[in-house]
PDB file of C-alpha atoms in Angstrom:
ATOM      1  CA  UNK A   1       0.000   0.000   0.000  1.00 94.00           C
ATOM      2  CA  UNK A   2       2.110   3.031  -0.797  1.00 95.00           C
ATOM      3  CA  UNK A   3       0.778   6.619   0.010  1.00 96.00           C
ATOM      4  CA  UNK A   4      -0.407   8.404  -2.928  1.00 91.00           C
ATOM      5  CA  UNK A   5       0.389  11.802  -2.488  1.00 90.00           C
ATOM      6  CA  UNK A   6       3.199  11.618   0.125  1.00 92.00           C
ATOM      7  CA  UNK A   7       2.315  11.907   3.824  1.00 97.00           C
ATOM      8  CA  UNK A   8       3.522  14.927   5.439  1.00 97.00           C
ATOM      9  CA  UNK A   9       5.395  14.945   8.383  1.00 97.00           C
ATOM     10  CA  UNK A  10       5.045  17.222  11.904  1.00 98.00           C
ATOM     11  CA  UNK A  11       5.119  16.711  15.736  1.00 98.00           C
ATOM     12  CA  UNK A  12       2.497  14.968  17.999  1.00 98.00           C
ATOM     13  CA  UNK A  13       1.205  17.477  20.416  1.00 98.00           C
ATOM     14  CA  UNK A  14      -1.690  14.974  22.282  1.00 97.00           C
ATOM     15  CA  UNK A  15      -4.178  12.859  20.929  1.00 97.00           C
ATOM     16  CA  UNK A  16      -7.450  12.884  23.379  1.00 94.00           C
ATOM     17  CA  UNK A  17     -11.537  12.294  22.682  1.00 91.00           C
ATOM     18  CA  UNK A  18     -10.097   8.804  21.187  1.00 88.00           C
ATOM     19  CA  UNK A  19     -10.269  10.206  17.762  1.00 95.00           C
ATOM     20  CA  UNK A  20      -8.751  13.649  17.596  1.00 97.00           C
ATOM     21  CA  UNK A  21      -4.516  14.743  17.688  1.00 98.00           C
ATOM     22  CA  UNK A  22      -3.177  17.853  17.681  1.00 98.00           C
ATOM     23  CA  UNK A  23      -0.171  18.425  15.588  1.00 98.00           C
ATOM     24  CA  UNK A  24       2.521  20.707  15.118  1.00 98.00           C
ATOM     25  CA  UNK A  25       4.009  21.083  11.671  1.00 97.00           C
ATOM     26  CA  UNK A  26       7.534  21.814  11.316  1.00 94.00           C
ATOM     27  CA  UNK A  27       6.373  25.173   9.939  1.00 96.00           C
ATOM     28  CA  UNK A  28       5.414  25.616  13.430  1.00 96.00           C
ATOM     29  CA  UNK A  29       1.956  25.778  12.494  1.00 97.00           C
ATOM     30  CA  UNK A  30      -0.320  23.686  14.700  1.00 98.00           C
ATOM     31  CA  UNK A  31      -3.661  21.792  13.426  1.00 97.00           C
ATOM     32  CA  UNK A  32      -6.551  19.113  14.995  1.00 98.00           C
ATOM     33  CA  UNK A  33      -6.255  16.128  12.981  1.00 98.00           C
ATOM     34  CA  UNK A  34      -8.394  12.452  13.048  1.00 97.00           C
ATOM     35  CA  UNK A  35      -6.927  10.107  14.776  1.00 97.00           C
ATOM     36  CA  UNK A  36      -8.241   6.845  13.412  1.00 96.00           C
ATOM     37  CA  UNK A  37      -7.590   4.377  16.448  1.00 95.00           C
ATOM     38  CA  UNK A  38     -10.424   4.153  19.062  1.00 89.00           C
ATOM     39  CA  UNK A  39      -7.515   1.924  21.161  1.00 89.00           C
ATOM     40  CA  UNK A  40      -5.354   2.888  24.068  1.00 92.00           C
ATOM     41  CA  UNK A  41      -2.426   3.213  21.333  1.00 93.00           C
ATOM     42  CA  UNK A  42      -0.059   1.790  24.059  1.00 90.00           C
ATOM     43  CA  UNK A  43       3.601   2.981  23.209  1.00 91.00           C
ATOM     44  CA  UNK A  44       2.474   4.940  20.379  1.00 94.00           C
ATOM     45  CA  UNK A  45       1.214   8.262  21.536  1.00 95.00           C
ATOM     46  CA  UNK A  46       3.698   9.918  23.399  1.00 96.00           C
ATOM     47  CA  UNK A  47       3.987  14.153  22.995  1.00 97.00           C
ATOM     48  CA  UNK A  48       6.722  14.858  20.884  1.00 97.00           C
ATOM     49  CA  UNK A  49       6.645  11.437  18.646  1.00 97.00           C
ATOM     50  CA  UNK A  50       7.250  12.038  15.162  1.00 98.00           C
ATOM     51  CA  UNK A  51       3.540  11.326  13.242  1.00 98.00           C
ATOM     52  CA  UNK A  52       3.193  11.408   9.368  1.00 98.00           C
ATOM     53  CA  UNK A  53      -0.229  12.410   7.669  1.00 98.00           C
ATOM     54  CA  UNK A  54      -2.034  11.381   4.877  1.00 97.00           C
ATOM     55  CA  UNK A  55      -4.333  14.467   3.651  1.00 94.00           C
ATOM     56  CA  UNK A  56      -7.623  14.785   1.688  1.00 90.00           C
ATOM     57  CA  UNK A  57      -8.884  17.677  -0.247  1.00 85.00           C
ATOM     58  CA  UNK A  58     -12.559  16.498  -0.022  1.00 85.00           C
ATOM     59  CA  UNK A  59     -14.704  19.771   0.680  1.00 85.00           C
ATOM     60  CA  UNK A  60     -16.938  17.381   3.046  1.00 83.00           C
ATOM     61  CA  UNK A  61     -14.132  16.504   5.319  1.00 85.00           C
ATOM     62  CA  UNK A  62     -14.175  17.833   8.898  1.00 90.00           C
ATOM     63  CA  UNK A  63     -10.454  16.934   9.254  1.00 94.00           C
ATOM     64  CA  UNK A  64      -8.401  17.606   6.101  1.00 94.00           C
ATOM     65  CA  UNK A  65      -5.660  15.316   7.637  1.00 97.00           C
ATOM     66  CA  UNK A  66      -5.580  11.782   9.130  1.00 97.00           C
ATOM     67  CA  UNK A  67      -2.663  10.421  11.161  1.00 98.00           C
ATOM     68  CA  UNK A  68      -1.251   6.991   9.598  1.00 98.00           C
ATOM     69  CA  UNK A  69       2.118   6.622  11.198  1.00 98.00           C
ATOM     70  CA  UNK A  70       3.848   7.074  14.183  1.00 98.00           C
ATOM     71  CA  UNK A  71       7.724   6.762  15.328  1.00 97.00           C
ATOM     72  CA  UNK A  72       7.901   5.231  18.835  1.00 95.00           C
ATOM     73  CA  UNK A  73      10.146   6.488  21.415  1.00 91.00           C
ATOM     74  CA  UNK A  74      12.443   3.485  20.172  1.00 91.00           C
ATOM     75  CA  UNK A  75      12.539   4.937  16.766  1.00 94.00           C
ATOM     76  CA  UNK A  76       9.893   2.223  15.321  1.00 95.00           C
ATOM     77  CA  UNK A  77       7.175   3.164  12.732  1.00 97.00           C
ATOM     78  CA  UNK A  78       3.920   2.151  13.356  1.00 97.00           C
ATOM     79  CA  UNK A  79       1.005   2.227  11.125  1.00 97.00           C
ATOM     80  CA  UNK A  80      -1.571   3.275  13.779  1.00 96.00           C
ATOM     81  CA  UNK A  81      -4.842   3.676  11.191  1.00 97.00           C
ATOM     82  CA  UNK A  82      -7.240   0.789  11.924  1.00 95.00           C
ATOM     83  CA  UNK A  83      -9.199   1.285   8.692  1.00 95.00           C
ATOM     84  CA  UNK A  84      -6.300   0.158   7.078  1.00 96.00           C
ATOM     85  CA  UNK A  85      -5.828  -3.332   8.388  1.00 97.00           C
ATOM     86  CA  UNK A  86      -8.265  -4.705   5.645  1.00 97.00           C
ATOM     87  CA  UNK A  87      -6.896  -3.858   2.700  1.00 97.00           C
ATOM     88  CA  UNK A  88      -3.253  -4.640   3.758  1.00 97.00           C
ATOM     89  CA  UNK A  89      -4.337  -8.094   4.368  1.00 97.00           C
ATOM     90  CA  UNK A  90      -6.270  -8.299   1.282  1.00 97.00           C
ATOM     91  CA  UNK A  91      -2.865  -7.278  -0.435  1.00 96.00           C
ATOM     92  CA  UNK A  92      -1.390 -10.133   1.135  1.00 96.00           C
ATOM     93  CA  UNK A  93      -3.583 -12.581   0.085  1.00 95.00           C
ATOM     94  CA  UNK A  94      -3.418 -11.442  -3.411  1.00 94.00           C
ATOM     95  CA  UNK A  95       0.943 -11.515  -3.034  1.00 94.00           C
ATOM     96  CA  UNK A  96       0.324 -15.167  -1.886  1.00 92.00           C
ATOM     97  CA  UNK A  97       1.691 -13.872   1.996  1.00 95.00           C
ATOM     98  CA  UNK A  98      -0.597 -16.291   4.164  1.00 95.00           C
ATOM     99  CA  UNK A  99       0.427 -19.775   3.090  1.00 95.00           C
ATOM    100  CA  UNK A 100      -2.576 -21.366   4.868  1.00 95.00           C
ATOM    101  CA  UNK A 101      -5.162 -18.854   3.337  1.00 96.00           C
ATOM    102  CA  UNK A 102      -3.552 -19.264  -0.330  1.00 94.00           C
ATOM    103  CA  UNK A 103      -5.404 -20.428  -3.356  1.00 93.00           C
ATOM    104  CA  UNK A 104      -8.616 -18.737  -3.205  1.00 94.00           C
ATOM    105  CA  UNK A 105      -9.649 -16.865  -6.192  1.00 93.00           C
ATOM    106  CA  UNK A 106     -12.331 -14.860  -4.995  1.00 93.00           C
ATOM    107  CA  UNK A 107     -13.674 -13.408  -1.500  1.00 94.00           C
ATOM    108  CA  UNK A 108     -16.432 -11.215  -0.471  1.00 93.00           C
ATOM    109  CA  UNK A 109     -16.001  -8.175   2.106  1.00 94.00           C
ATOM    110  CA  UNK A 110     -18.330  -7.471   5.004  1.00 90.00           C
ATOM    111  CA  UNK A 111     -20.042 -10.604   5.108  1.00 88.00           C
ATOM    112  CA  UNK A 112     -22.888 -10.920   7.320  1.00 88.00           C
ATOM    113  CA  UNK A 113     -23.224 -13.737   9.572  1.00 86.00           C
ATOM    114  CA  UNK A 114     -25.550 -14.335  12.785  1.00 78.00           C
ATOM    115  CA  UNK A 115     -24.511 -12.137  15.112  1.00 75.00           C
ATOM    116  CA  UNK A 116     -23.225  -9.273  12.866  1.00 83.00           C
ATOM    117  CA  UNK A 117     -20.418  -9.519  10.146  1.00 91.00           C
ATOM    118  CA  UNK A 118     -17.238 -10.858   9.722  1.00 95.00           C
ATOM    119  CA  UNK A 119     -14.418  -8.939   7.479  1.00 96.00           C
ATOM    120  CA  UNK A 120     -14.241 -11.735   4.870  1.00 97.00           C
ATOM    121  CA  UNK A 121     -15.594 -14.411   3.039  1.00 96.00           C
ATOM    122  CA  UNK A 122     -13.094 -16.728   0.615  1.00 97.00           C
ATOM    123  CA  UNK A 123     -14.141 -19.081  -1.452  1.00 95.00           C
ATOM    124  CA  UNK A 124     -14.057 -21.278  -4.385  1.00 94.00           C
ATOM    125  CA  UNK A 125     -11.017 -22.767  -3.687  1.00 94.00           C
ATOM    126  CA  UNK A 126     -10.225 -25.788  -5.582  1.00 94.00           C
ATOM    127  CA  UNK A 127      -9.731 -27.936  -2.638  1.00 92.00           C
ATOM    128  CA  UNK A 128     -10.625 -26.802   0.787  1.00 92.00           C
ATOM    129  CA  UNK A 129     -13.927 -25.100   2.381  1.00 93.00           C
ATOM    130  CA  UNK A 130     -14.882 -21.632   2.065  1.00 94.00           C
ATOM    131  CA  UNK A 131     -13.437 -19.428   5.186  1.00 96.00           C
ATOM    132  CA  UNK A 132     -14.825 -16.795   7.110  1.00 97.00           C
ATOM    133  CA  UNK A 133     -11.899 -14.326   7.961  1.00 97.00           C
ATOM    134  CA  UNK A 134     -11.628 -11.664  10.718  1.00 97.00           C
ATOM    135  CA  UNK A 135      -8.917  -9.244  10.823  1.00 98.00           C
ATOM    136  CA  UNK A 136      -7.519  -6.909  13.510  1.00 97.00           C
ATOM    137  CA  UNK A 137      -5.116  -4.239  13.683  1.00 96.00           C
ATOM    138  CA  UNK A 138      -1.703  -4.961  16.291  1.00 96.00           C
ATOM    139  CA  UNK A 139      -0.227  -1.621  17.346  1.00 94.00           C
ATOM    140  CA  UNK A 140       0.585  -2.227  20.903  1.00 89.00           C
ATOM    141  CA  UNK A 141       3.875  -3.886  21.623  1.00 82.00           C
ATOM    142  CA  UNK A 142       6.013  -4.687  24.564  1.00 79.00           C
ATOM    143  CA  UNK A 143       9.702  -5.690  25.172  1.00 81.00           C
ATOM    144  CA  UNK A 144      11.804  -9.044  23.513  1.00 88.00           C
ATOM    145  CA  UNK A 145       9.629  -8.769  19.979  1.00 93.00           C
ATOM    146  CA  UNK A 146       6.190  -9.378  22.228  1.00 95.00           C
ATOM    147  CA  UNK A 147       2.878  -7.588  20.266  1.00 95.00           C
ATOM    148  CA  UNK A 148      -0.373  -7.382  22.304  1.00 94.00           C
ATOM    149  CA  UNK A 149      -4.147  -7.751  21.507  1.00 96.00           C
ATOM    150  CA  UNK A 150      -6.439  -6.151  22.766  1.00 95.00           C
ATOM    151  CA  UNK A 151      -4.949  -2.782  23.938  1.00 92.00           C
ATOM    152  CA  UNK A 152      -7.941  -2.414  25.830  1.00 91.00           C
ATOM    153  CA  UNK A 153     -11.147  -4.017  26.649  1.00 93.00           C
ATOM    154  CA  UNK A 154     -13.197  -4.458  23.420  1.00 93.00           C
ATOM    155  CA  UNK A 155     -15.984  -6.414  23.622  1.00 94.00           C
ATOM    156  CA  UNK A 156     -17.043  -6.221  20.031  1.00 93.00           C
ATOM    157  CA  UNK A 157     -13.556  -8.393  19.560  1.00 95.00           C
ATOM    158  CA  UNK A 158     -14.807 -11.222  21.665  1.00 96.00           C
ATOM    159  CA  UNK A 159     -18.395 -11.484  19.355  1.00 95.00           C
ATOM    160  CA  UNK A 160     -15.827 -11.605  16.457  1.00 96.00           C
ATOM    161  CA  UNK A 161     -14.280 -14.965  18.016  1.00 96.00           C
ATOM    162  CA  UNK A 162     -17.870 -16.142  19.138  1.00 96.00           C
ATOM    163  CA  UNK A 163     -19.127 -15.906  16.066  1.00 95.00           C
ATOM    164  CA  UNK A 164     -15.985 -17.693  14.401  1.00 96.00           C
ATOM    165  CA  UNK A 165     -16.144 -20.158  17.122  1.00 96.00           C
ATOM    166  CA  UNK A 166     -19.849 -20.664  15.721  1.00 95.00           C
ATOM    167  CA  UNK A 167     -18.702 -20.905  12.577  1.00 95.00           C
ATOM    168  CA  UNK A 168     -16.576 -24.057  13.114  1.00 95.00           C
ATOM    169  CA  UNK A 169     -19.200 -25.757  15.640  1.00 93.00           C
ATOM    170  CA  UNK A 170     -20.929 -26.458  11.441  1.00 91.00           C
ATOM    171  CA  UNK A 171     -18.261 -27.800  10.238  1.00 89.00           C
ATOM    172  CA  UNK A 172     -16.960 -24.419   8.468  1.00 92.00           C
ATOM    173  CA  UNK A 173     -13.782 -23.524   8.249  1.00 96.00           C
ATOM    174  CA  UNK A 174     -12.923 -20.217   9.890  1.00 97.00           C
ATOM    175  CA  UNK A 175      -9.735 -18.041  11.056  1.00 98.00           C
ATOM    176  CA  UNK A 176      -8.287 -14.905  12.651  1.00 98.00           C
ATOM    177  CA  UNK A 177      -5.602 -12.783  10.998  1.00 98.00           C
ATOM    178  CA  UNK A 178      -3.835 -10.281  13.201  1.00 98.00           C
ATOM    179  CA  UNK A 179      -2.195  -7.162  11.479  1.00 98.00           C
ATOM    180  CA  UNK A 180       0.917  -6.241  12.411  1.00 97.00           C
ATOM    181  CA  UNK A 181       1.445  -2.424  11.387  1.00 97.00           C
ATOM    182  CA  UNK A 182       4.660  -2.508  12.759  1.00 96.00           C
ATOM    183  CA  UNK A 183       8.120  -4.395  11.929  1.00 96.00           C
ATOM    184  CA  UNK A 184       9.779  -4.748  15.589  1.00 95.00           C
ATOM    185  CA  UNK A 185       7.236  -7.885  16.208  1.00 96.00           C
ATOM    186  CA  UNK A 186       7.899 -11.996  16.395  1.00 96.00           C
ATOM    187  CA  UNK A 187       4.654 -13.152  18.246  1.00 96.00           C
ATOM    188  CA  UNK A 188       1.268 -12.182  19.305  1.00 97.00           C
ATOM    189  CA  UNK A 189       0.222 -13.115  22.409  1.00 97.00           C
ATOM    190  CA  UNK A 190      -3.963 -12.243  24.122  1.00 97.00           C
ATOM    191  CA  UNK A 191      -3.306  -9.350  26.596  1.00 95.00           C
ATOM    192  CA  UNK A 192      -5.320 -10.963  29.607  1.00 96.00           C
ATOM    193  CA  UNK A 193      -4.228  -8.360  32.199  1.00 94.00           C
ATOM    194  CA  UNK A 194      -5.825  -5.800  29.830  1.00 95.00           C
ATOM    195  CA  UNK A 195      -9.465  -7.734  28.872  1.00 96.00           C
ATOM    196  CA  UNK A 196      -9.075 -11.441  30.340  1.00 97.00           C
ATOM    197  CA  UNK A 197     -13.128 -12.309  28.169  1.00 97.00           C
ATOM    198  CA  UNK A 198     -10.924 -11.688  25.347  1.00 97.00           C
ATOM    199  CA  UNK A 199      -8.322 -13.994  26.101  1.00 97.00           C
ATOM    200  CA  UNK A 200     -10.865 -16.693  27.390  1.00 97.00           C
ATOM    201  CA  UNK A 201     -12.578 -15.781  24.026  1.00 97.00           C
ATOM    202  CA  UNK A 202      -9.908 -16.719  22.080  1.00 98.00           C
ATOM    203  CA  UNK A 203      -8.557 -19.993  23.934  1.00 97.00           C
ATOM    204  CA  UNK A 204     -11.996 -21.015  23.656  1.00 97.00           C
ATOM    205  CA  UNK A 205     -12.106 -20.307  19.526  1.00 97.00           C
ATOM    206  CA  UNK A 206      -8.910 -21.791  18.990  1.00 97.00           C
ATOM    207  CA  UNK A 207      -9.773 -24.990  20.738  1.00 96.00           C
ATOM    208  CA  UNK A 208     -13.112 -25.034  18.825  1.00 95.00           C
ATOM    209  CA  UNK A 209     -10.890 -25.032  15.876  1.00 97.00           C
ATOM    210  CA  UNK A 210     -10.245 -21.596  14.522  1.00 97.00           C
ATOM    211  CA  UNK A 211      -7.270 -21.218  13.041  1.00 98.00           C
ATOM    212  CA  UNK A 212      -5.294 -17.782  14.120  1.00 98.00           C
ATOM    213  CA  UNK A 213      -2.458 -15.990  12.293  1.00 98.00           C
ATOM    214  CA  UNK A 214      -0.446 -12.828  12.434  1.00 98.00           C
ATOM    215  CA  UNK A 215       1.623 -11.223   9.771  1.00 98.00           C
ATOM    216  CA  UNK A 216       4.054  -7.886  10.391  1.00 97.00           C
ATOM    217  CA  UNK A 217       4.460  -4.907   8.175  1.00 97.00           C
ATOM    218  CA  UNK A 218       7.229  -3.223   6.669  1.00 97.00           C
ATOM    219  CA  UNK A 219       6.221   0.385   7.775  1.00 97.00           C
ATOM    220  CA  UNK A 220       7.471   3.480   6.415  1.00 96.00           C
ATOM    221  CA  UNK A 221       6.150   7.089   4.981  1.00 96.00           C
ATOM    222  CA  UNK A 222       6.110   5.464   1.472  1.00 96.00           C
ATOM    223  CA  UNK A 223       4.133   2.483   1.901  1.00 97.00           C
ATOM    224  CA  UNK A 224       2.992  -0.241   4.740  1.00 97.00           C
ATOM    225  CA  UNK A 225       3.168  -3.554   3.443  1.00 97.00           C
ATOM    226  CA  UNK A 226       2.535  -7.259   5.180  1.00 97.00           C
ATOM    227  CA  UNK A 227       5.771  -8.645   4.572  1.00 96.00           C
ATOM    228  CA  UNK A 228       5.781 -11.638   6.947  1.00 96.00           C
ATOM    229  CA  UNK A 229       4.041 -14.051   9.158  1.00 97.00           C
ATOM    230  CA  UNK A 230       4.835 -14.158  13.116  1.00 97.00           C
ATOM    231  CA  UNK A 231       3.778 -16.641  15.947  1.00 97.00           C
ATOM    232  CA  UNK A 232       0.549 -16.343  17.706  1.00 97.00           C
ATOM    233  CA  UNK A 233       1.189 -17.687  21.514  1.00 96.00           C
ATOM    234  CA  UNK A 234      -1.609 -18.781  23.445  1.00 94.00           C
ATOM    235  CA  UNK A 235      -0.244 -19.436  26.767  1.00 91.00           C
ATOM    236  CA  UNK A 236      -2.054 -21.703  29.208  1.00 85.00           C
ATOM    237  CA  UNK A 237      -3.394 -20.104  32.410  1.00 76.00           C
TER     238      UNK A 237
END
């Protein structure tokens, strides 16, 4: 996914209401910009960070400019916009990145299942079942190449796994990516101190057979790109 025009570059002043940032350009001019990250954006909103922008000229916009990258106080770039996830791992489907997920020709976004609707559905592969896909966005990392998820309590991700969990009590096949916007990562692991029903959620998925993966981006003010796949650890309690 390269950025197309460039992203411009300025200083992170806060970020508050969840989806707001104020900036300071290097102009020294200083401007409210979305922030499109409802999570706690652990590690990756600290005053002073370095934050590139991605800007639209769309008269309807409240916010000309949207906040896509952050460098960590470790110099790391992280792809912080959620919205994004999607269509990076649609890229890396098409690229052939997720071995397991290969060989489908054709998939369907937003699809609608029971309790609400799940980010993909592949199908017509050759050999094996169609597969209902969920993706979400990894930001949050912590020391030794560890990556986080949730960075706080989200109960809309544990329907997610319910409803994948569902999916494989019939026999479906079903599976969790986890985007990685950020290079410095070698596993995922559930952050239980932060929501333990998520991590229950997701022992209880996996064991019901849904199959989890997690794939790490190159980051940079070009382009973000899933590059390659990294361990998911589900530790016993």
């Amino acid at each position: 996914m390269k950025f197309e025009p460039p992203l411009v570059s300025a200083r992170l002043l806060r970020r508050y209401k969840r989806f707001l940032a104020d900036v300071e350009f290097d102009d020294g001019s200083r401007l409210t910009v979305h922030c499109p990250n409802t999570g706690a954006m652990l590690g990756c909103q600290a005053p002073g960070s370095r934050v590139w922008l991605s800007r639209s000229d769309k008269p309807s916009r409240k916010y000309r400019f949207t906040w896509e990258i952050v460098e960590t106080e470790r110099g790391v770039p992280v792809g912080i916009n959620t919205t994004r996830s999607n269509a990076l791992v649609e890229e890396a489907l098409v690229r052939g990145r997720l071995a397991p997920l290969a060989g489908y020709p054709s998939w369907r976004r937003e699809t609608r299942v029971e309790h609400g609707r799940l980010d993909f559905l592949l199908h017509d592969h050759p050999r094996n079942p169609d597969c209902y896909l969920e993706v979400k966005n990894v930001t949050a990392a912590v020391t030794g190449g560890m990556a986080l998820f949730p960075d706080a309590k989200s109960a809309r991700a544990v329907r997610h796994l319910e409803s994948l969990a569902a999916i494989t009590q019939r026999g479906l096949r079903a599976a969790l990516v986890y985007c990685v916007q950020r290079p410095d990562v070698e596993q995922v692991l559930p952050a239980d101190d932060i929501d333990p029903a998520y991590g229950a959620a997701l022992r209880a998925a996996v064991a019901g057979g849904v199959e989890v993966y997690a794939i790490k981006a190159f980051v940079s003010p070009q382009e973000i790109s899933l590059v390659q796949r990294v361990a998911v650890t589900v530790p016993r309690l």
